[in-house]
Short mmCIF file of C-alpha atoms and ligand atoms in Angstrom, two decimals:
data_model
loop_
_atom_site.label_atom_id
_atom_site.label_comp_id
_atom_site.label_asym_id
_atom_site.label_seq_id
_atom_site.Cartn_x
_atom_site.Cartn_y
_atom_site.Cartn_z
CA MET A 992 -26.61 1.36 15.78
CA LEU A 993 -26.23 3.84 12.68
CA GLN A 994 -24.79 1.71 10.10
CA GLN A 995 -21.71 3.09 8.12
CA GLY A 996 -21.58 2.76 4.44
CA ILE A 997 -18.24 1.63 3.06
CA ALA A 998 -16.92 1.44 -0.51
CA ILE A 999 -14.11 -0.98 -1.01
CA LEU A 1000 -11.80 0.14 -3.99
CA GLY A 1001 -9.80 -3.09 -4.77
CA ALA A 1002 -12.30 -5.42 -3.10
CA THR A 1003 -10.93 -8.53 -4.89
CA GLY A 1004 -7.48 -8.04 -3.74
CA SER A 1005 -5.71 -9.28 -0.60
CA ILE A 1006 -6.67 -6.27 1.44
CA GLY A 1007 -10.14 -5.72 -0.02
CA GLN A 1008 -10.89 -9.59 0.86
CA SER A 1009 -9.72 -9.02 4.55
CA THR A 1010 -11.94 -5.85 4.76
CA LEU A 1011 -15.05 -7.90 3.63
CA ASP A 1012 -14.03 -10.52 6.18
CA VAL A 1013 -14.22 -7.78 8.97
CA VAL A 1014 -17.47 -6.35 7.56
CA SER A 1015 -19.12 -9.70 7.63
CA GLN A 1016 -18.17 -9.96 11.27
CA HIS A 1017 -20.03 -6.75 12.11
CA PRO A 1018 -23.25 -6.81 9.91
CA ASP A 1019 -24.96 -4.23 12.47
CA ARG A 1020 -22.23 -1.63 11.93
CA PHE A 1021 -21.40 -1.70 8.30
CA ARG A 1022 -23.15 -1.66 4.92
CA VAL A 1023 -21.31 -2.26 1.86
CA VAL A 1024 -22.35 0.45 -0.71
CA ALA A 1025 -19.73 -0.51 -3.48
CA LEU A 1026 -17.38 -2.97 -4.59
CA THR A 1027 -14.66 -2.47 -7.30
CA ALA A 1028 -12.32 -4.57 -9.31
CA PHE A 1029 -9.79 -4.31 -12.23
CA ARG A 1030 -10.75 -7.55 -14.26
CA GLN A 1031 -11.82 -10.23 -11.95
CA ILE A 1032 -15.48 -10.42 -12.69
CA ASP A 1033 -16.02 -13.76 -11.18
CA LEU A 1034 -14.73 -13.09 -7.81
CA LEU A 1035 -16.42 -9.50 -7.90
CA THR A 1036 -19.78 -11.29 -8.92
CA ALA A 1037 -19.49 -13.72 -5.93
CA GLN A 1038 -18.80 -10.90 -3.63
CA CYS A 1039 -21.84 -8.91 -4.70
CA ALA A 1040 -24.00 -11.98 -4.35
CA GLN A 1041 -22.98 -12.05 -0.72
CA PHE A 1042 -22.82 -8.42 0.20
CA LYS A 1043 -25.46 -6.95 -2.27
CA PRO A 1044 -23.81 -3.53 -2.73
CA ASP A 1045 -25.47 -0.64 -4.45
CA PHE A 1046 -22.69 -0.45 -7.01
CA ALA A 1047 -20.22 -2.66 -8.40
CA VAL A 1048 -17.33 -0.94 -10.49
CA ILE A 1049 -15.24 -2.83 -13.00
CA ALA A 1050 -12.20 -0.73 -13.97
CA ASP A 1051 -11.79 -2.39 -17.17
CA GLU A 1052 -14.58 -0.87 -19.10
CA SER A 1053 -14.60 -3.82 -21.76
CA LEU A 1054 -15.98 -6.08 -18.97
CA ALA A 1055 -18.91 -3.97 -17.88
CA GLY A 1056 -21.41 -5.87 -20.18
CA ALA A 1057 -20.22 -9.33 -18.99
CA LEU A 1058 -20.47 -8.06 -15.23
CA THR A 1059 -23.86 -6.70 -15.74
CA GLU A 1060 -25.09 -10.06 -17.15
CA LYS A 1061 -23.59 -12.10 -14.22
CA LEU A 1062 -25.03 -9.67 -11.74
CA HIS A 1063 -28.50 -9.90 -13.09
CA LYS A 1064 -28.88 -13.37 -11.69
CA VAL A 1065 -27.30 -12.91 -8.28
CA SER A 1066 -27.80 -9.29 -7.30
CA PRO A 1067 -30.12 -7.47 -9.64
CA ASP A 1068 -30.38 -4.25 -7.75
CA THR A 1069 -26.67 -3.57 -7.90
CA VAL A 1070 -25.87 -0.94 -10.51
CA VAL A 1071 -22.91 -1.58 -12.79
CA LEU A 1072 -20.35 1.35 -13.42
CA SER A 1073 -16.86 1.23 -15.06
CA GLY A 1074 -13.58 2.86 -15.61
CA VAL A 1075 -12.03 5.62 -13.60
CA THR A 1076 -15.25 7.64 -13.54
CA GLY A 1077 -17.01 4.74 -12.03
CA LEU A 1078 -14.44 4.50 -9.36
CA GLU A 1079 -14.60 8.14 -8.62
CA GLN A 1080 -18.42 8.34 -8.57
CA VAL A 1081 -18.45 5.55 -5.81
CA ALA A 1082 -15.57 7.10 -3.83
CA THR A 1083 -17.73 10.40 -3.49
CA ASP A 1084 -21.22 8.73 -3.17
CA PRO A 1085 -23.26 10.46 -0.53
CA LYS A 1086 -24.23 7.08 1.11
CA VAL A 1087 -20.50 6.36 1.55
CA ASP A 1088 -18.79 7.13 5.00
CA GLN A 1089 -15.82 5.31 4.66
CA VAL A 1090 -13.48 4.41 1.66
CA MET A 1091 -11.08 1.50 1.86
CA ALA A 1092 -8.53 2.62 -0.63
CA ALA A 1093 -7.01 -0.85 -1.51
CA ILE A 1094 -6.25 -0.66 -5.33
CA VAL A 1095 -2.56 -1.46 -5.91
CA GLY A 1096 -0.11 1.08 -7.46
CA ALA A 1097 -0.69 4.58 -9.28
CA ALA A 1098 -4.11 3.40 -10.39
CA GLY A 1099 -5.39 3.99 -6.94
CA LEU A 1100 -4.31 7.80 -6.78
CA GLN A 1101 -7.17 9.39 -8.70
CA PRO A 1102 -10.02 7.64 -6.91
CA THR A 1103 -8.55 7.94 -3.54
CA LEU A 1104 -8.05 11.75 -4.11
CA ALA A 1105 -11.65 11.98 -5.20
CA ALA A 1106 -12.67 10.33 -1.64
CA VAL A 1107 -10.46 12.60 0.10
CA ARG A 1108 -11.91 15.77 -1.72
CA ALA A 1109 -15.45 14.54 -0.63
CA GLY A 1110 -14.34 14.52 2.92
CA LYS A 1111 -14.67 10.73 3.58
CA ARG A 1112 -12.96 8.61 6.09
CA ILE A 1113 -10.16 7.27 4.02
CA LEU A 1114 -8.67 3.85 5.17
CA LEU A 1115 -5.42 4.17 3.27
CA ALA A 1116 -3.79 0.84 2.01
CA ASN A 1117 -2.71 2.36 -1.23
CA LYS A 1118 0.80 3.50 -0.20
CA GLU A 1119 1.65 4.49 -3.83
CA SER A 1120 -0.84 7.60 -3.56
CA LEU A 1121 1.15 9.21 -0.93
CA VAL A 1122 4.49 8.29 -2.60
CA MET A 1123 3.44 9.73 -5.95
CA ALA A 1124 1.70 12.75 -4.55
CA GLY A 1125 2.48 13.30 -0.86
CA ALA A 1126 2.40 17.01 -0.74
CA LEU A 1127 -0.72 17.44 -2.74
CA PHE A 1128 -2.42 14.68 -1.09
CA MET A 1129 -1.90 15.96 2.59
CA GLN A 1130 -2.75 19.36 1.38
CA GLU A 1131 -6.21 18.12 0.03
CA VAL A 1132 -6.69 16.10 3.49
CA GLN A 1133 -6.31 19.32 5.35
CA GLN A 1134 -8.65 21.34 3.07
CA SER A 1135 -11.59 18.91 2.90
CA GLY A 1136 -11.28 17.75 6.35
CA ALA A 1137 -11.26 14.13 5.37
CA VAL A 1138 -10.26 11.70 8.17
CA LEU A 1139 -7.20 9.79 7.10
CA LEU A 1140 -6.41 6.62 8.78
CA PRO A 1141 -3.39 4.35 7.75
CA ILE A 1142 -3.83 0.67 6.91
CA ASP A 1143 -0.32 -0.32 6.10
CA SER A 1144 0.43 -2.44 9.44
CA GLU A 1145 3.64 -0.30 10.28
CA HIS A 1146 1.82 3.35 9.89
CA ASN A 1147 -1.03 1.73 11.61
CA ALA A 1148 1.13 0.78 14.49
CA ILE A 1149 2.84 4.32 14.47
CA TYR A 1150 -0.49 5.78 14.71
CA GLN A 1151 -1.55 3.76 17.60
CA CYS A 1152 1.79 4.64 19.46
CA LEU A 1153 1.32 8.29 18.97
CA PRO A 1154 -0.44 10.71 21.45
CA GLN A 1155 -4.32 10.04 20.97
CA HIS A 1156 -5.82 12.46 18.17
CA ALA A 1157 -2.51 13.79 17.41
CA PRO A 1158 -3.07 15.50 13.92
CA LEU A 1159 -1.50 13.69 10.86
CA GLY A 1160 1.18 15.47 9.07
CA VAL A 1161 3.09 17.16 11.89
CA MET A 1162 5.40 15.26 14.28
CA PRO A 1163 4.06 15.60 17.78
CA ALA A 1164 5.94 17.00 20.46
CA GLY A 1165 8.12 14.82 22.37
CA VAL A 1166 8.61 12.28 19.48
CA GLU A 1167 12.17 11.72 18.68
CA LYS A 1168 12.25 8.92 16.04
CA ILE A 1169 9.91 6.51 14.28
CA LEU A 1170 11.32 2.73 14.35
CA LEU A 1171 9.90 1.34 11.15
CA THR A 1172 10.16 -2.41 11.33
CA GLY A 1173 10.44 -4.95 8.44
CA SER A 1174 10.86 -8.67 8.28
CA GLY A 1175 13.67 -8.35 5.51
CA GLY A 1176 11.80 -10.51 3.14
CA PRO A 1177 12.29 -14.03 2.04
CA PHE A 1178 16.02 -13.18 1.08
CA ARG A 1179 17.47 -11.81 4.11
CA ASP A 1180 19.95 -14.48 4.48
CA ARG A 1181 20.55 -15.51 0.92
CA PRO A 1182 24.20 -15.13 -0.38
CA LEU A 1183 24.48 -11.78 -2.15
CA ASP A 1184 25.79 -13.50 -5.30
CA GLN A 1185 22.86 -15.68 -5.61
CA MET A 1186 20.24 -12.73 -5.46
CA ASP A 1187 20.17 -12.43 -9.39
CA CYS A 1188 18.75 -15.94 -9.77
CA VAL A 1189 15.79 -15.30 -7.59
CA THR A 1190 12.47 -16.56 -9.39
CA PRO A 1191 9.20 -14.77 -9.11
CA GLU A 1192 7.70 -17.86 -7.51
CA GLU A 1193 10.30 -17.27 -4.74
CA ALA A 1194 9.94 -13.65 -4.46
CA VAL A 1195 6.20 -13.65 -3.92
CA ALA A 1196 6.35 -16.14 -1.03
CA HIS A 1197 6.64 -13.82 1.84
CA PRO A 1198 7.77 -15.68 5.17
CA ASN A 1199 5.08 -14.17 7.46
CA TRP A 1200 2.51 -12.00 5.43
CA SER A 1201 -0.17 -13.21 2.61
CA MET A 1202 -0.21 -10.40 0.18
CA GLY A 1203 -0.72 -9.43 -3.44
CA LYS A 1204 2.12 -10.15 -5.91
CA LYS A 1205 3.27 -6.67 -6.22
CA ILE A 1206 3.83 -5.80 -2.79
CA SER A 1207 5.09 -9.27 -2.05
CA VAL A 1208 7.97 -8.61 -4.56
CA ASP A 1209 8.32 -5.11 -3.09
CA SER A 1210 8.98 -6.67 0.20
CA ALA A 1211 11.60 -9.13 -1.20
CA THR A 1212 13.66 -5.97 -2.70
CA MET A 1213 12.68 -3.95 0.51
CA MET A 1214 11.18 -1.27 -2.01
CA ASN A 1215 8.16 -1.84 0.12
CA LYS A 1216 10.01 -0.48 3.09
CA GLY A 1217 11.27 2.36 1.13
CA LEU A 1218 7.75 3.17 -0.15
CA GLU A 1219 6.79 2.92 3.79
CA LEU A 1220 9.60 5.17 4.61
CA ILE A 1221 8.13 7.84 2.21
CA GLU A 1222 4.76 7.28 3.37
CA ALA A 1223 5.66 7.70 7.04
CA CYS A 1224 7.36 11.09 6.18
CA TRP A 1225 4.22 12.45 4.77
CA LEU A 1226 1.85 10.82 7.29
CA PHE A 1227 3.87 11.83 10.41
CA GLY A 1228 5.54 14.94 9.25
CA VAL A 1229 9.23 13.67 9.65
CA SER A 1230 12.21 13.61 7.50
CA PRO A 1231 14.03 10.46 6.48
CA GLU A 1232 16.61 10.84 9.03
CA GLN A 1233 14.11 10.71 11.72
CA ILE A 1234 13.14 7.18 10.61
CA GLN A 1235 15.21 4.15 11.49
CA VAL A 1236 14.52 0.95 9.66
CA VAL A 1237 14.73 -2.00 11.74
CA LEU A 1238 14.70 -5.61 10.65
CA HIS A 1239 12.52 -7.76 12.99
CA PRO A 1240 12.26 -11.20 11.30
CA GLU A 1241 9.31 -12.36 13.38
CA SER A 1242 6.87 -9.47 12.22
CA MET A 1243 5.17 -9.40 15.59
CA ILE A 1244 6.16 -5.74 16.29
CA HIS A 1245 4.67 -3.68 13.55
CA SER A 1246 6.67 -0.57 14.34
CA MET A 1247 7.55 1.82 17.28
CA VAL A 1248 7.75 5.47 18.22
CA GLN A 1249 10.57 6.68 20.36
CA TYR A 1250 9.98 9.64 22.74
CA ASN A 1251 12.60 12.18 24.19
CA ASP A 1252 12.01 10.68 27.81
CA GLY A 1253 13.60 7.33 26.89
CA SER A 1254 10.13 5.54 26.29
CA VAL A 1255 9.87 3.23 23.27
CA LEU A 1256 6.16 2.36 22.49
CA ALA A 1257 5.54 -0.67 20.13
CA GLN A 1258 2.19 -2.05 18.71
CA MET A 1259 2.23 -5.97 18.54
CA GLY A 1260 0.17 -8.67 17.29
CA ASN A 1261 0.08 -11.57 14.89
CA PRO A 1262 0.77 -10.51 11.22
CA ASP A 1263 -2.80 -10.30 9.95
CA MET A 1264 -4.05 -7.39 8.16
CA ARG A 1265 -7.47 -7.57 9.77
CA THR A 1266 -6.22 -5.94 12.96
CA PRO A 1267 -5.11 -2.50 11.30
CA ILE A 1268 -8.28 -2.84 8.97
CA SER A 1269 -10.78 -3.32 11.94
CA TYR A 1270 -8.83 -0.51 13.93
CA ALA A 1271 -9.48 1.95 11.06
CA MET A 1272 -12.98 0.71 10.41
CA GLY A 1273 -14.07 1.12 14.12
CA TRP A 1274 -12.00 4.10 15.04
CA PRO A 1275 -12.05 5.70 17.61
CA GLU A 1276 -13.66 2.54 19.09
CA ARG A 1277 -11.89 -0.97 19.07
CA ILE A 1278 -13.85 -3.80 17.39
CA GLY A 1279 -13.22 -7.47 16.90
CA SER A 1280 -11.21 -8.66 13.90
CA GLY A 1281 -11.09 -12.16 14.10
CA VAL A 1282 -7.33 -12.18 14.55
CA GLY A 1283 -6.02 -14.49 17.48
CA HIS A 1284 -4.20 -13.22 20.35
CA LEU A 1285 -0.31 -13.17 20.18
CA ASP A 1286 1.24 -16.00 22.18
CA LEU A 1287 4.25 -14.39 23.75
CA PHE A 1288 5.56 -17.83 25.09
CA GLU A 1289 5.13 -19.34 21.58
CA VAL A 1290 7.20 -16.49 20.00
CA ALA A 1291 9.61 -16.83 22.82
CA GLN A 1292 12.18 -14.46 21.08
CA PHE A 1293 12.29 -11.11 19.25
CA ASN A 1294 15.31 -10.40 17.03
CA PHE A 1295 16.31 -6.97 15.62
CA GLU A 1296 19.21 -5.99 13.22
CA PRO A 1297 20.01 -3.01 10.98
CA PRO A 1298 19.24 -3.32 7.26
CA ASP A 1299 22.20 -4.09 4.85
CA LEU A 1300 21.90 -1.35 2.06
CA GLN A 1301 24.09 -3.56 -0.20
CA ARG A 1302 21.56 -6.31 0.04
CA TYR A 1303 18.66 -3.74 -0.33
CA PRO A 1304 19.45 -0.95 -2.72
CA CYS A 1305 15.81 -0.05 -3.36
CA LEU A 1306 15.60 0.98 0.39
CA ARG A 1307 18.62 3.37 -0.35
CA LEU A 1308 16.94 4.62 -3.55
CA ALA A 1309 13.68 5.44 -1.92
CA SER A 1310 15.09 7.31 1.05
CA ASP A 1311 17.29 9.37 -1.35
CA ALA A 1312 14.35 10.08 -3.68
CA MET A 1313 12.50 11.43 -0.36
CA GLN A 1314 15.32 13.36 0.56
CA THR A 1315 15.72 14.95 -2.98
CA GLY A 1316 12.02 15.88 -3.15
CA GLY A 1317 9.89 17.03 -5.84
CA ASP A 1318 8.72 14.40 -8.09
CA ALA A 1319 11.69 12.06 -7.49
CA PRO A 1320 9.55 9.63 -5.37
CA MET A 1321 7.06 9.62 -8.22
CA VAL A 1322 9.84 8.61 -10.70
CA LEU A 1323 10.85 5.91 -8.22
CA ASN A 1324 7.49 4.63 -7.90
CA ALA A 1325 6.60 4.39 -11.55
CA ALA A 1326 10.00 2.99 -12.56
CA ASN A 1327 9.53 0.26 -9.61
CA GLU A 1328 6.02 -0.67 -10.89
CA VAL A 1329 7.33 -1.20 -14.49
CA ALA A 1330 10.32 -3.07 -13.34
CA VAL A 1331 8.26 -5.40 -10.92
CA GLU A 1332 5.80 -6.38 -13.48
CA ALA A 1333 8.65 -7.09 -15.98
CA PHE A 1334 10.18 -9.31 -13.32
CA LEU A 1335 7.10 -11.15 -12.61
CA GLU A 1336 6.81 -11.80 -16.33
CA LYS A 1337 10.36 -12.98 -16.44
CA ARG A 1338 11.61 -10.44 -18.63
CA ILE A 1339 14.22 -9.00 -16.13
CA GLY A 1340 16.08 -10.56 -13.24
CA PHE A 1341 15.51 -9.77 -9.56
CA THR A 1342 18.44 -7.53 -9.10
CA GLU A 1343 17.61 -5.48 -12.39
CA ILE A 1344 14.56 -4.22 -10.69
CA ALA A 1345 16.89 -1.81 -8.64
CA ALA A 1346 19.10 -1.03 -11.67
CA VAL A 1347 15.93 0.23 -13.53
CA VAL A 1348 14.79 2.31 -10.84
CA GLU A 1349 18.38 3.74 -10.26
CA ARG A 1350 18.68 4.63 -14.00
CA ALA A 1351 15.30 6.19 -14.19
CA LEU A 1352 16.17 8.44 -11.26
CA GLU A 1353 19.32 9.28 -12.78
CA TYR A 1354 17.80 10.29 -16.12
CA TRP A 1355 14.85 12.34 -15.15
CA ALA A 1356 15.30 16.01 -13.89
CA VAL A 1357 13.64 16.62 -10.58
CA GLU A 1358 10.47 18.98 -10.96
CA SER A 1359 8.41 20.42 -8.27
CA VAL A 1360 4.80 18.83 -8.20
CA ASP A 1361 2.05 21.44 -8.94
CA ASN A 1362 -0.81 19.55 -10.05
CA LEU A 1363 -2.29 16.01 -10.75
CA LEU A 1364 -2.19 16.21 -14.49
CA GLN A 1365 1.36 17.31 -14.54
CA LEU A 1366 2.04 14.39 -12.21
CA GLN A 1367 0.15 11.81 -14.35
CA THR A 1368 1.63 13.04 -17.59
CA LYS A 1369 5.21 12.56 -16.33
CA ASP A 1370 4.26 9.17 -14.56
CA GLN A 1371 3.26 8.06 -18.07
CA GLN A 1372 6.68 9.15 -19.60
CA VAL A 1373 8.72 7.70 -16.78
CA ARG A 1374 6.76 4.29 -17.47
CA GLN A 1375 7.51 4.53 -21.18
CA TYR A 1376 11.30 5.22 -20.51
CA SER A 1377 11.53 2.24 -18.10
CA GLU A 1378 10.22 -0.04 -20.66
CA GLU A 1379 12.80 1.14 -23.16
CA LEU A 1380 15.51 0.45 -20.43
CA ILE A 1381 14.10 -2.96 -19.97
CA LYS A 1382 14.08 -3.65 -23.74
CA GLU A 1383 17.74 -2.29 -23.77
CA MET A 1384 18.75 -4.63 -20.94
CA ARG A 1385 17.25 -7.78 -22.64
CA TRP A 1386 19.00 -6.86 -25.69
CA ALA A 1387 22.31 -6.48 -23.99
CA ARG A 1388 21.92 -9.90 -22.44
CA ALA A 1389 21.04 -11.67 -25.51
P1 LIG B 2349 -3.82 -7.03 -4.72
O1 LIG B 2349 -3.01 -7.37 -5.91
O2 LIG B 2349 -4.28 -8.29 -4.04
O3 LIG B 2349 -5.18 -6.49 -5.07
C1 LIG B 2349 -5.24 -5.19 -5.94
C2 LIG B 2349 -6.69 -4.80 -5.93
O4 LIG B 2349 -6.66 -3.60 -6.96
C3 LIG B 2349 -7.54 -5.74 -6.77
O5 LIG B 2349 -8.95 -5.73 -6.30
C4 LIG B 2349 -7.57 -5.31 -8.22
O6 LIG B 2349 -8.54 -5.70 -8.94
C5 LIG B 2349 -7.44 -3.93 -8.24
N1 LIG B 2349 -6.74 -3.09 -9.31
C6 LIG B 2349 -5.36 -3.61 -9.61
N2 LIG B 2349 -5.15 -2.86 -10.74
C7 LIG B 2349 -5.98 -1.81 -10.91
C8 LIG B 2349 -6.43 -0.89 -11.89
N3 LIG B 2349 -5.56 -0.50 -12.94
N4 LIG B 2349 -7.64 -0.16 -11.69
C9 LIG B 2349 -8.53 -0.57 -10.60
N5 LIG B 2349 -8.22 -1.39 -9.83
C10 LIG B 2349 -7.14 -2.04 -10.03
O7 LIG B 2349 -3.07 -6.08 -3.76
P2 LIG B 2349 -3.10 -5.91 -2.13
O8 LIG B 2349 -2.00 -6.85 -1.65
O9 LIG B 2349 -4.45 -6.02 -1.65
O10 LIG B 2349 -2.70 -4.44 -2.02
C11 LIG B 2349 -3.34 -3.29 -2.21
C12 LIG B 2349 -2.73 -1.92 -1.62
O11 LIG B 2349 -2.54 -2.20 -0.25
C13 LIG B 2349 -1.50 -1.93 -2.27
O12 LIG B 2349 -1.05 -0.49 -2.51
C14 LIG B 2349 -0.54 -2.33 -1.28
O13 LIG B 2349 0.80 -1.69 -1.11
C15 LIG B 2349 -1.21 -2.00 0.08
N6 LIG B 2349 -0.95 -2.91 1.23
C16 LIG B 2349 -1.14 -4.17 1.15
C17 LIG B 2349 -0.86 -4.91 2.06
C18 LIG B 2349 -1.13 -6.46 2.23
O14 LIG B 2349 -1.05 -7.10 3.15
N7 LIG B 2349 -1.61 -7.14 1.18
C19 LIG B 2349 -0.20 -4.37 3.31
C20 LIG B 2349 0.06 -3.12 3.51
C21 LIG B 2349 -0.32 -2.32 2.41
MG1 LIG B 2350 3.60 -2.59 5.60
#
């Protein structure tokens, strides 16, 4: 069997580690060409010792020396690279067939786009890339002929429920609606007047999924579902009105597609990211993932309800931003990233996350997105503005 070379951007994260787990189950199929991390050199070193990649990239350049020293003992043939240029280099390396895009946040955009331009198979976990630069991103996919496969469990489910080999970016004939499911996070039943005392520890403890901190907070505010709604619009060529968010607390149905003949197709399974990851890695074949089968008798019951937009203002803000278009989703994303970090550092309260995002969206005039540089410049400005807002809020509270 011809081995597929894989580069894992964000190897030390939750998705990165699940990807390596799938790789280790199929040593004949996959060869790790590159692993990357932001700052976690100890974990990256341990991963390199096991998988012996050609390249290890540390995004924080100041740690390149320390990583080289550590790798010298356990994986001497691994070449150390650093910074965004290192990430771009491995994302486009000729030995790489597949790129797992699993860096969290806006930092994932540039290396993922580089992989798209190089025509790789892109396993897209980094939803923020599409939220920030959907039009640009999809245009580059069309031009380069890159194969784009969604990793986000909902989008992977939708992809599986669409007609086989339907091109991405256009809604296939016969599809009426996308039913995007979400658990509602840990605070679905918490009284609304107690939402502002939610702590970071409570927010990162998701009831069904084990994930990185940022996406866990996004799941609690349901900004994650909002970002996913935007992601789905770009991936499947639909508008926000063609997407119905459905709360489904059991997280067993990962999303559904409604057709014009009355059929609704759903993809189900245990909530474990190794299913969508292995689906995309093996596509168009099915390969084992290590995930146990779904025991319907044990689940016994599926529940569904519409989301309460008063409880989840972030969901409304995201849907409105997509409706507005231009760079509004980028503003939403930048303000949210800053606000989530401030919440995790206990600088603002839980309900202030939505407040920061709303004020940023009100402040910034909507512009069309013409190129990456323009987008990145404004992204930085929105971040600075959001930090100012947070300082102001703290000052007002003191
Ligand atoms: P995580 O926080 O666990 O891992 C993030 C990875 O990105 C780490 O390897 C980290 O070192 C790297 N990283 C962070 N900042 C960086 C920077 N500035 N430059 C370069 N690398 C950087 O996150 P995660 O939960 O694995 O999520 C990764 C992406 O996948 C996110 O976009 C998330 O929305 C998406 N996603 C995750 C899940 C999940 O179950 N965890 C599900 C669906 C989608
Ligand atoms: Mg998801």
